[in-house]
Amino acid sequence: MIQIKWKHRLALIGCCLMLTACSEKPEPEVKTEAAVAKEDTKPTVVEEVAIPRAARTIEDTVSQPAGKLVEAHMEPDIEAARTVDWVYYHRFYEDTFQGIMEKELPTYFEENPDLSVDEIYDYLVYQLGSGQYSTFYDQLDAYEHGYVMPDLPEGEDEIKIAKKQKTNVVILMDASGSMKAEIGGESRMALAKQAIEDFTSQLSDDVNVALFAYGHKGAGTEADKKLSCSSIDELYPLAAYDQGSFHEAMESFQASGWTPLAGAMEKAHEYLSAYDKENFRNIVYIVSDGVETCDGDPVAAAKKLHDSDMEAKVNIIGFDVDDEGQNELKTVAEAGGGEYATVRNPSEFEGVLIKKWKPSTMQVLSQQGVKLHELVHQKEALIAIHDPLTNISAREKVRISDAIRHLRNKKLIDDEQVEAVMELASEMEELRTNHFTELKERKGEEAEQARDEIDAKVEAWKEKWYTELEEE
């Protein structure tokens, strides 16, 4: 019995030793939240962004992207606010942007204490530079004065024919529903009507004018197509211009339905059939914002008008027309022996009607080639492009200058660096401003030269033929 008990005891001791050995195996590590949080706070390696070299030439300035802070926090129209609206920029700059700038910039200089003058300037442009130079510079570089030489008869036979002929002007006004579309807050129809009234008011007393509207009845639905396509009405009969009557006629219709362009020209052909080319100069002006929608053949109708005994000249003014419409209307004008022009605002409209296709040689005799209001408009247009360029240039320099002073106050750059970076910023602003101003002046000189050439040619023509016209 005693022997058996010891055997049991030895077995029990062996099991205990085995359990102890098993319990001494390493357990997987369980990390506490604190330990995990500590690991998460270890610095991560972030690839540094290479700071590009700031522009030192005009070519590089024009392609300069917006500074990171400017792009993120400043609207383009605020940065380029006109000189007369300077308060909008300065209020935003002082109340909002300057605080952002002073908060964001120091970190980079704290982490990079040994920057050179060029590196300091490069970084400030990288953050504070304007990205709008190309917008306005491209406009200035491509600027055209818009002066147009009026059509002047050059030969004696042409003058005699012009003196013998009576001029008839027939205006075909598109009153389709698409003319309701707005440009700058006003409908195409309203703008076109105003431009036509301005044009007709300047016709000389020996010119007869007629007004037709087409597509002004019904709506742009299939149900009203037949009504609308047959709506081509004489609203002002062929006669000398009378302001009150013509205005009343213009106010008697509104944009409504479809576009019977071919039908309108067929009506003009019928209307002018009694006025032969030997005794009358017949001109048809079509004002439209789109193509034929009534299944007619406008090219054939225009060709018929021009090839007939009346030899009418069909000129088309496309008002805010898309590319497809422009191509079709240009083909129609060419078939009618006339010209096509696209306009997108009232001033362009007036320029095309009054300047390029003016029907009265007597009126050309009575005025200069370039009018005072055209001269003023040309100068204002140049200023409107040049002014934002010089503003964004000066404001970029101010931002950089203020940043430099703030960094000095924070003792992140020294006085020597401040002076050198200030000088570099001033040199760049002077380079930009001088170039922009020189380009503006060159464009102004080109406009002045063109104006002088036009005026001289008109004056020479007037002097050459005035006596003969007076004798008539």
Short mmCIF file of C-alpha atoms in Angstrom, two decimals:
data_model
loop_
_atom_site.label_atom_id
_atom_site.label_comp_id
_atom_site.label_asym_id
_atom_site.label_seq_id
_atom_site.Cartn_x
_atom_site.Cartn_y
_atom_site.Cartn_z
CA MET A 1 0.00 0.00 0.00
CA ILE A 2 2.76 2.41 0.96
CA GLN A 3 4.53 1.57 -2.25
CA ILE A 4 1.45 2.30 -4.32
CA LYS A 5 0.89 5.66 -2.65
CA TRP A 6 4.40 6.82 -3.50
CA LYS A 7 3.86 5.86 -7.10
CA HIS A 8 0.76 8.06 -7.18
CA ARG A 9 2.68 10.89 -5.54
CA LEU A 10 5.46 10.67 -8.10
CA ALA A 11 2.96 10.76 -10.94
CA LEU A 12 1.28 13.80 -9.46
CA ILE A 13 4.61 15.61 -9.07
CA GLY A 14 5.46 14.85 -12.74
CA CYS A 15 2.20 16.32 -13.94
CA CYS A 16 2.81 19.45 -11.94
CA LEU A 17 6.26 19.85 -13.42
CA MET A 18 4.86 19.48 -16.95
CA LEU A 19 2.17 22.08 -16.30
CA THR A 20 4.76 24.45 -14.91
CA ALA A 21 6.94 24.00 -17.97
CA CYS A 22 4.01 24.67 -20.31
CA SER A 23 3.06 27.81 -18.43
CA GLU A 24 6.57 29.22 -18.89
CA LYS A 25 6.15 29.47 -22.72
CA PRO A 26 6.13 33.18 -23.89
CA GLU A 27 2.62 34.63 -24.36
CA PRO A 28 1.81 37.02 -27.26
CA GLU A 29 2.26 40.66 -26.26
CA VAL A 30 -0.98 42.56 -25.62
CA LYS A 31 -0.51 46.27 -26.22
CA THR A 32 -2.32 48.80 -24.14
CA GLU A 33 -4.14 51.78 -25.72
CA ALA A 34 -1.48 54.05 -24.32
CA ALA A 35 1.25 52.03 -26.03
CA VAL A 36 -0.62 52.14 -29.36
CA ALA A 37 -1.15 55.88 -29.04
CA LYS A 38 2.54 56.34 -28.31
CA GLU A 39 3.49 54.47 -31.47
CA ASP A 40 1.03 56.51 -33.53
CA THR A 41 2.75 59.72 -32.47
CA LYS A 42 6.06 58.63 -33.96
CA PRO A 43 7.06 61.10 -36.74
CA THR A 44 6.25 59.92 -40.26
CA VAL A 45 8.57 60.61 -43.14
CA VAL A 46 6.94 63.17 -45.46
CA GLU A 47 8.46 63.87 -48.82
CA GLU A 48 9.35 67.56 -49.02
CA VAL A 49 7.87 69.58 -51.85
CA ALA A 50 10.53 71.15 -54.02
CA ILE A 51 10.05 74.91 -54.07
CA PRO A 52 10.27 76.06 -57.70
CA ARG A 53 12.43 78.98 -58.68
CA ALA A 54 10.32 82.12 -58.86
CA ALA A 55 10.00 84.03 -62.12
CA ARG A 56 12.86 86.38 -62.97
CA THR A 57 11.71 87.21 -66.54
CA ILE A 58 8.49 88.43 -68.15
CA GLU A 59 8.07 85.12 -69.99
CA ASP A 60 8.19 83.19 -66.73
CA THR A 61 5.97 85.71 -64.98
CA VAL A 62 3.21 85.29 -67.54
CA SER A 63 3.13 81.52 -66.97
CA GLN A 64 3.50 81.80 -63.19
CA PRO A 65 0.94 79.72 -61.24
CA ALA A 66 -0.96 81.23 -58.34
CA GLY A 67 0.73 81.07 -54.94
CA LYS A 68 -0.63 78.33 -52.71
CA LEU A 69 -2.11 80.69 -50.12
CA VAL A 70 -3.49 83.02 -52.79
CA GLU A 71 -5.07 80.12 -54.64
CA ALA A 72 -6.62 78.69 -51.48
CA HIS A 73 -7.92 81.87 -49.86
CA MET A 74 -8.31 84.70 -52.39
CA GLU A 75 -10.91 84.97 -55.15
CA PRO A 76 -9.43 86.07 -58.52
CA ASP A 77 -11.84 89.00 -58.92
CA ILE A 78 -10.84 90.37 -55.51
CA GLU A 79 -7.13 90.17 -56.31
CA ALA A 80 -7.62 91.89 -59.69
CA ALA A 81 -10.14 94.49 -58.46
CA ARG A 82 -9.97 97.71 -60.43
CA THR A 83 -8.12 100.72 -59.06
CA VAL A 84 -11.43 102.48 -58.37
CA ASP A 85 -12.54 99.41 -56.40
CA TRP A 86 -9.32 99.11 -54.39
CA VAL A 87 -11.26 99.05 -51.12
CA TYR A 88 -12.57 95.54 -51.87
CA TYR A 89 -9.08 94.11 -52.12
CA HIS A 90 -7.62 96.00 -49.18
CA ARG A 91 -10.52 95.20 -46.89
CA PHE A 92 -10.19 91.47 -47.62
CA TYR A 93 -6.40 91.60 -47.44
CA GLU A 94 -6.23 93.38 -44.10
CA ASP A 95 -9.20 91.66 -42.45
CA THR A 96 -8.63 88.12 -43.67
CA PHE A 97 -5.67 87.26 -45.84
CA GLN A 98 -2.90 88.97 -43.90
CA GLY A 99 -3.75 86.99 -40.77
CA ILE A 100 -3.67 83.71 -42.71
CA MET A 101 -0.33 84.67 -44.23
CA GLU A 102 1.24 85.55 -40.88
CA LYS A 103 0.03 82.30 -39.37
CA GLU A 104 1.11 79.96 -42.18
CA LEU A 105 4.47 81.31 -43.35
CA PRO A 106 6.70 81.16 -40.22
CA THR A 107 6.66 77.33 -39.92
CA TYR A 108 8.69 76.88 -43.09
CA PHE A 109 11.32 79.36 -41.92
CA GLU A 110 11.50 77.76 -38.48
CA GLU A 111 12.20 74.42 -40.14
CA ASN A 112 14.61 75.94 -42.71
CA PRO A 113 16.70 78.54 -40.86
CA ASP A 114 19.57 78.79 -43.34
CA LEU A 115 17.80 79.93 -46.51
CA SER A 116 19.52 82.15 -49.04
CA VAL A 117 17.96 85.39 -50.31
CA ASP A 118 16.87 83.69 -53.54
CA GLU A 119 15.34 80.78 -51.62
CA ILE A 120 13.41 83.17 -49.37
CA TYR A 121 12.03 85.04 -52.39
CA ASP A 122 11.23 81.80 -54.22
CA TYR A 123 9.22 80.51 -51.27
CA LEU A 124 7.29 83.75 -50.81
CA VAL A 125 6.31 83.81 -54.49
CA TYR A 126 5.41 80.11 -54.22
CA GLN A 127 2.92 81.07 -51.51
CA LEU A 128 1.93 84.68 -52.35
CA GLY A 129 2.45 85.15 -56.10
CA SER A 130 -0.37 86.01 -58.48
CA GLY A 131 -1.52 83.45 -61.02
CA GLN A 132 -3.54 85.89 -63.13
CA TYR A 133 -0.83 87.45 -65.27
CA SER A 134 -1.55 85.20 -68.26
CA THR A 135 -5.29 86.00 -68.18
CA PHE A 136 -4.82 89.70 -68.73
CA TYR A 137 -1.47 89.63 -70.53
CA ASP A 138 -2.83 87.39 -73.29
CA GLN A 139 -5.72 89.82 -73.76
CA LEU A 140 -3.35 92.78 -73.94
CA ASP A 141 -0.98 91.01 -76.30
CA ALA A 142 -3.83 90.01 -78.63
CA TYR A 143 -5.63 93.36 -78.39
CA GLU A 144 -6.98 94.76 -81.68
CA HIS A 145 -8.26 98.32 -81.86
CA GLY A 146 -11.23 97.34 -84.03
CA TYR A 147 -11.10 100.36 -86.33
CA VAL A 148 -12.52 99.49 -89.76
CA MET A 149 -11.90 101.32 -93.00
CA PRO A 150 -15.29 102.31 -94.45
CA ASP A 151 -16.08 101.12 -97.96
CA LEU A 152 -15.30 104.03 -100.27
CA PRO A 153 -15.95 103.99 -104.03
CA GLU A 154 -12.56 104.45 -105.64
CA GLY A 155 -13.39 104.98 -109.33
CA GLU A 156 -15.22 107.80 -111.12
CA ASP A 157 -17.76 105.42 -112.70
CA GLU A 158 -18.62 104.01 -109.30
CA ILE A 159 -19.17 107.49 -107.91
CA LYS A 160 -21.48 108.45 -110.79
CA ILE A 161 -23.50 105.26 -110.39
CA ALA A 162 -23.79 105.83 -106.66
CA LYS A 163 -25.03 109.38 -107.27
CA LYS A 164 -27.67 108.26 -109.77
CA GLN A 165 -28.97 105.35 -107.73
CA LYS A 166 -31.53 105.52 -104.98
CA THR A 167 -30.74 103.20 -102.08
CA ASN A 168 -33.29 100.75 -100.69
CA VAL A 169 -32.55 99.01 -97.40
CA VAL A 170 -34.77 96.08 -96.42
CA ILE A 171 -34.29 94.73 -92.89
CA LEU A 172 -35.45 91.17 -92.22
CA MET A 173 -35.70 90.67 -88.46
CA ASP A 174 -35.61 87.18 -86.98
CA ALA A 175 -38.35 87.02 -84.31
CA SER A 176 -38.07 83.31 -83.55
CA GLY A 177 -38.27 82.09 -79.96
CA SER A 178 -34.50 81.75 -79.57
CA MET A 179 -34.19 85.54 -79.75
CA LYS A 180 -35.58 85.60 -76.19
CA ALA A 181 -32.22 84.33 -74.89
CA GLU A 182 -30.39 86.87 -72.76
CA ILE A 183 -26.97 88.43 -73.13
CA GLY A 184 -25.76 90.46 -70.17
CA GLY A 185 -29.24 90.66 -68.68
CA GLU A 186 -31.08 91.73 -71.85
CA SER A 187 -32.71 89.59 -74.52
CA ARG A 188 -31.12 89.22 -77.95
CA MET A 189 -34.30 90.71 -79.37
CA ALA A 190 -34.10 93.87 -77.25
CA LEU A 191 -30.42 94.37 -78.05
CA ALA A 192 -30.95 93.76 -81.77
CA LYS A 193 -33.88 96.18 -81.90
CA GLN A 194 -31.86 98.93 -80.25
CA ALA A 195 -28.92 98.42 -82.62
CA ILE A 196 -31.21 98.50 -85.67
CA GLU A 197 -32.89 101.70 -84.51
CA ASP A 198 -29.47 103.29 -83.95
CA PHE A 199 -28.46 102.23 -87.45
CA THR A 200 -31.58 103.43 -89.27
CA SER A 201 -31.53 106.76 -87.45
CA GLN A 202 -28.20 107.54 -89.15
CA LEU A 203 -29.36 106.83 -92.70
CA SER A 204 -29.38 109.87 -94.94
CA ASP A 205 -32.62 111.31 -96.30
CA ASP A 206 -32.10 109.77 -99.76
CA VAL A 207 -32.25 106.21 -98.38
CA ASN A 208 -35.52 104.29 -98.15
CA VAL A 209 -35.87 101.63 -95.48
CA ALA A 210 -38.36 98.80 -94.94
CA LEU A 211 -38.76 96.47 -91.97
CA PHE A 212 -40.05 92.88 -92.00
CA ALA A 213 -40.37 90.51 -89.06
CA TYR A 214 -40.49 86.75 -89.51
CA GLY A 215 -41.39 83.90 -87.17
CA HIS A 216 -43.11 86.30 -84.75
CA LYS A 217 -46.41 84.42 -84.45
CA GLY A 218 -47.23 81.17 -82.73
CA ALA A 219 -44.81 79.29 -80.51
CA GLY A 220 -41.88 76.99 -81.14
CA THR A 221 -44.10 73.91 -81.08
CA GLU A 222 -45.00 71.51 -83.86
CA ALA A 223 -48.63 72.57 -83.52
CA ASP A 224 -47.72 76.19 -84.32
CA LYS A 225 -45.06 75.47 -86.95
CA LYS A 226 -47.29 76.17 -89.97
CA LEU A 227 -48.53 79.46 -88.49
CA SER A 228 -45.08 80.60 -87.42
CA CYS A 229 -43.34 79.64 -90.68
CA SER A 230 -45.90 81.61 -92.69
CA SER A 231 -45.57 84.71 -90.49
CA ILE A 232 -43.50 87.16 -92.56
CA ASP A 233 -44.98 90.64 -92.26
CA GLU A 234 -44.12 94.10 -93.50
CA LEU A 235 -44.12 96.37 -90.44
CA TYR A 236 -42.56 99.51 -91.92
CA PRO A 237 -43.19 100.09 -95.65
CA LEU A 238 -40.33 101.19 -97.88
CA ALA A 239 -39.92 104.91 -97.23
CA ALA A 240 -37.56 107.46 -95.75
CA TYR A 241 -36.81 106.90 -92.09
CA ASP A 242 -39.23 108.42 -89.59
CA GLN A 243 -38.14 107.89 -86.00
CA GLY A 244 -41.60 107.71 -84.40
CA SER A 245 -43.13 105.40 -86.99
CA PHE A 246 -40.10 103.14 -87.15
CA HIS A 247 -39.92 102.83 -83.37
CA GLU A 248 -43.61 101.96 -83.25
CA ALA A 249 -43.04 99.25 -85.85
CA MET A 250 -40.12 97.84 -83.86
CA GLU A 251 -42.25 97.64 -80.74
CA SER A 252 -45.10 95.84 -82.50
CA PHE A 253 -43.59 92.34 -82.34
CA GLN A 254 -41.70 90.08 -79.96
CA ALA A 255 -39.66 86.88 -80.23
CA SER A 256 -41.99 83.91 -80.54
CA GLY A 257 -41.80 80.95 -82.93
CA TRP A 258 -39.89 79.28 -85.78
CA THR A 259 -37.31 80.62 -88.29
CA PRO A 260 -38.57 80.93 -91.91
CA LEU A 261 -35.31 82.42 -93.20
CA ALA A 262 -35.80 81.29 -96.82
CA GLY A 263 -39.41 82.50 -96.80
CA ALA A 264 -38.32 85.93 -95.58
CA MET A 265 -35.87 86.30 -98.48
CA GLU A 266 -38.50 85.15 -100.95
CA LYS A 267 -40.77 87.88 -99.56
CA ALA A 268 -37.94 90.42 -99.99
CA HIS A 269 -37.47 89.27 -103.60
CA GLU A 270 -41.14 89.82 -104.31
CA TYR A 271 -41.04 93.18 -102.52
CA LEU A 272 -38.02 94.55 -104.40
CA SER A 273 -38.89 93.16 -107.83
CA ALA A 274 -39.92 96.59 -109.10
CA TYR A 275 -36.56 98.20 -108.21
CA ASP A 276 -34.02 97.35 -110.93
CA LYS A 277 -30.28 97.57 -110.41
CA GLU A 278 -29.84 100.38 -112.95
CA ASN A 279 -31.72 102.88 -110.82
CA PHE A 280 -31.65 101.40 -107.35
CA ARG A 281 -29.08 100.05 -104.99
CA ASN A 282 -30.88 97.27 -103.11
CA ILE A 283 -29.46 95.97 -99.85
CA VAL A 284 -31.02 93.34 -97.62
CA TYR A 285 -29.91 93.03 -94.01
CA ILE A 286 -30.88 89.85 -92.18
CA VAL A 287 -30.56 89.88 -88.40
CA SER A 288 -30.75 86.35 -87.02
CA ASP A 289 -29.48 84.16 -84.21
CA GLY A 290 -29.86 80.82 -85.98
CA VAL A 291 -30.52 78.72 -89.03
CA GLU A 292 -33.58 77.90 -91.12
CA THR A 293 -36.11 75.77 -89.20
CA CYS A 294 -39.07 75.89 -91.63
CA ASP A 295 -37.72 73.44 -94.22
CA GLY A 296 -36.88 76.14 -96.77
CA ASP A 297 -33.72 76.54 -98.86
CA PRO A 298 -32.12 79.81 -97.74
CA VAL A 299 -29.09 79.43 -100.03
CA ALA A 300 -31.32 79.19 -103.11
CA ALA A 301 -33.46 82.10 -101.91
CA ALA A 302 -30.40 84.31 -101.37
CA LYS A 303 -28.97 83.42 -104.78
CA LYS A 304 -32.30 84.25 -106.42
CA LEU A 305 -32.33 87.67 -104.75
CA HIS A 306 -28.83 88.49 -105.91
CA ASP A 307 -29.07 87.06 -109.44
CA SER A 308 -32.33 88.84 -110.25
CA ASP A 309 -32.75 92.16 -112.08
CA MET A 310 -32.72 93.98 -108.75
CA GLU A 311 -29.30 92.43 -107.90
CA ALA A 312 -29.97 92.76 -104.19
CA LYS A 313 -27.01 92.28 -101.89
CA VAL A 314 -27.78 90.01 -98.93
CA ASN A 315 -25.83 90.79 -95.77
CA ILE A 316 -26.38 88.67 -92.66
CA ILE A 317 -25.62 89.65 -89.10
CA GLY A 318 -25.50 86.59 -86.86
CA PHE A 319 -26.37 87.51 -83.31
CA ASP A 320 -24.57 85.24 -80.81
CA VAL A 321 -24.72 82.29 -83.25
CA ASP A 322 -23.10 78.89 -82.60
CA ASP A 323 -20.45 77.42 -84.94
CA GLU A 324 -22.90 75.34 -86.98
CA GLY A 325 -25.21 78.30 -87.46
CA GLN A 326 -22.33 80.57 -88.47
CA ASN A 327 -21.24 78.21 -91.22
CA GLU A 328 -24.75 77.99 -92.67
CA LEU A 329 -25.45 81.72 -92.48
CA LYS A 330 -22.08 82.52 -94.06
CA THR A 331 -22.95 80.24 -97.00
CA VAL A 332 -26.29 82.02 -97.38
CA ALA A 333 -24.63 85.47 -97.38
CA GLU A 334 -22.08 84.38 -99.99
CA ALA A 335 -24.88 83.07 -102.21
CA GLY A 336 -26.54 86.47 -101.86
CA GLY A 337 -23.42 88.38 -102.92
CA GLY A 338 -23.05 89.86 -99.47
CA GLU A 339 -21.13 89.36 -96.27
CA TYR A 340 -21.65 87.59 -92.97
CA ALA A 341 -20.56 88.86 -89.58
CA THR A 342 -21.01 87.47 -86.09
CA VAL A 343 -21.73 89.89 -83.24
CA ARG A 344 -22.09 89.15 -79.54
CA ASN A 345 -22.99 92.51 -78.05
CA PRO A 346 -24.61 95.82 -79.06
CA SER A 347 -21.33 97.66 -79.74
CA GLU A 348 -20.18 94.96 -82.18
CA PHE A 349 -23.63 95.01 -83.78
CA GLU A 350 -23.50 98.76 -84.29
CA GLY A 351 -19.96 98.54 -85.59
CA VAL A 352 -20.94 96.03 -88.26
CA LEU A 353 -24.06 97.87 -89.41
CA ILE A 354 -22.91 101.44 -89.28
CA LYS A 355 -19.25 101.05 -90.08
CA LYS A 356 -18.72 98.15 -92.43
CA TRP A 357 -21.92 98.10 -94.47
CA LYS A 358 -23.01 101.73 -94.40
CA PRO A 359 -25.18 102.15 -97.48
CA SER A 360 -24.87 105.90 -98.05
CA THR A 361 -21.78 107.39 -99.63
CA MET A 362 -23.12 110.83 -98.74
CA GLN A 363 -22.96 109.87 -95.08
CA VAL A 364 -19.34 108.82 -95.45
CA LEU A 365 -18.61 112.23 -96.90
CA SER A 366 -20.07 113.95 -93.87
CA GLN A 367 -18.03 112.27 -91.15
CA GLN A 368 -14.58 111.14 -90.09
CA GLY A 369 -13.46 107.57 -90.55
CA VAL A 370 -12.97 107.06 -86.80
CA LYS A 371 -15.50 108.74 -84.53
CA LEU A 372 -14.79 110.25 -81.15
CA HIS A 373 -16.78 107.60 -79.27
CA GLU A 374 -14.78 104.86 -81.03
CA LEU A 375 -11.56 106.53 -79.96
CA VAL A 376 -12.76 106.78 -76.36
CA HIS A 377 -13.91 103.14 -76.39
CA GLN A 378 -10.54 102.00 -77.70
CA LYS A 379 -8.66 103.81 -74.94
CA GLU A 380 -11.03 102.54 -72.26
CA ALA A 381 -10.67 98.97 -73.53
CA LEU A 382 -6.88 99.16 -73.22
CA ILE A 383 -7.12 100.57 -69.71
CA ALA A 384 -9.58 97.82 -68.71
CA ILE A 385 -6.95 95.21 -69.62
CA HIS A 386 -3.83 97.03 -68.45
CA ASP A 387 -5.21 98.21 -65.10
CA PRO A 388 -5.64 94.70 -63.59
CA LEU A 389 -2.14 93.72 -64.71
CA THR A 390 -0.47 96.57 -62.85
CA ASN A 391 -2.76 96.04 -59.86
CA ILE A 392 -1.98 92.35 -59.38
CA SER A 393 1.72 93.12 -59.85
CA ALA A 394 1.74 95.83 -57.18
CA ARG A 395 -0.37 93.73 -54.80
CA GLU A 396 1.95 90.76 -55.15
CA LYS A 397 4.85 92.97 -54.13
CA VAL A 398 2.92 94.32 -51.12
CA ARG A 399 2.11 90.80 -49.93
CA ILE A 400 5.75 89.80 -50.17
CA SER A 401 6.91 93.00 -48.44
CA ASP A 402 4.46 92.53 -45.56
CA ALA A 403 5.52 88.89 -45.22
CA ILE A 404 9.17 89.86 -45.05
CA ARG A 405 8.52 92.40 -42.29
CA HIS A 406 6.52 89.85 -40.33
CA LEU A 407 9.31 87.26 -40.60
CA ARG A 408 11.83 89.84 -39.42
CA ASN A 409 9.64 90.70 -36.43
CA LYS A 410 9.54 86.97 -35.63
CA LYS A 411 13.36 86.97 -35.91
CA LEU A 412 13.24 84.33 -38.61
CA ILE A 413 15.28 86.40 -41.08
CA ASP A 414 17.76 89.17 -40.44
CA ASP A 415 17.90 92.78 -41.64
CA GLU A 416 20.37 92.01 -44.40
CA GLN A 417 18.07 89.34 -45.83
CA VAL A 418 15.09 91.68 -45.50
CA GLU A 419 16.82 94.38 -47.52
CA ALA A 420 17.97 91.98 -50.23
CA VAL A 421 14.58 90.28 -50.67
CA MET A 422 12.80 93.66 -50.66
CA GLU A 423 15.12 94.85 -53.42
CA LEU A 424 14.49 91.72 -55.49
CA ALA A 425 10.70 92.06 -55.07
CA SER A 426 10.89 95.73 -56.12
CA GLU A 427 13.01 94.92 -59.15
CA MET A 428 10.53 92.29 -60.30
CA GLU A 429 7.58 94.62 -59.85
CA GLU A 430 9.35 97.34 -61.84
CA LEU A 431 10.18 94.83 -64.60
CA ARG A 432 6.56 93.71 -64.82
CA THR A 433 5.02 97.18 -64.68
CA ASN A 434 7.39 98.64 -67.26
CA HIS A 435 6.75 95.80 -69.69
CA PHE A 436 2.97 95.92 -69.28
CA THR A 437 2.95 99.68 -69.78
CA GLU A 438 5.22 99.52 -72.83
CA LEU A 439 2.93 96.90 -74.40
CA LYS A 440 -0.13 99.03 -73.68
CA GLU A 441 1.51 102.10 -75.20
CA ARG A 442 2.53 100.12 -78.28
CA LYS A 443 -1.04 98.94 -78.76
CA GLY A 444 -2.23 102.51 -78.33
CA GLU A 445 0.25 103.72 -80.94
CA GLU A 446 -0.93 101.05 -83.37
CA ALA A 447 -4.51 102.18 -82.85
CA GLU A 448 -3.54 105.81 -83.34
CA GLN A 449 -1.65 104.99 -86.52
CA ALA A 450 -4.62 103.04 -87.90
CA ARG A 451 -6.97 105.89 -86.99
CA ASP A 452 -4.76 108.43 -88.74
CA GLU A 453 -4.58 106.25 -91.85
CA ILE A 454 -8.36 105.83 -91.96
CA ASP A 455 -9.03 109.50 -91.35
CA ALA A 456 -6.49 110.53 -93.98
CA LYS A 457 -7.99 108.20 -96.57
CA VAL A 458 -11.53 109.40 -95.87
CA GLU A 459 -10.45 113.03 -96.01
CA ALA A 460 -8.62 112.48 -99.30
CA TRP A 461 -11.66 110.75 -100.74
CA LYS A 462 -13.95 113.57 -99.58
CA GLU A 463 -11.69 116.19 -101.07
CA LYS A 464 -11.45 114.31 -104.36
CA TRP A 465 -15.17 113.86 -104.92
CA TYR A 466 -16.83 116.60 -102.91
CA THR A 467 -16.93 119.09 -105.76
CA GLU A 468 -18.44 116.60 -108.18
CA LEU A 469 -21.10 115.52 -105.70
CA GLU A 470 -21.95 119.14 -104.98
CA GLU A 471 -22.49 119.81 -108.69
CA GLU A 472 -24.95 116.94 -108.78
#
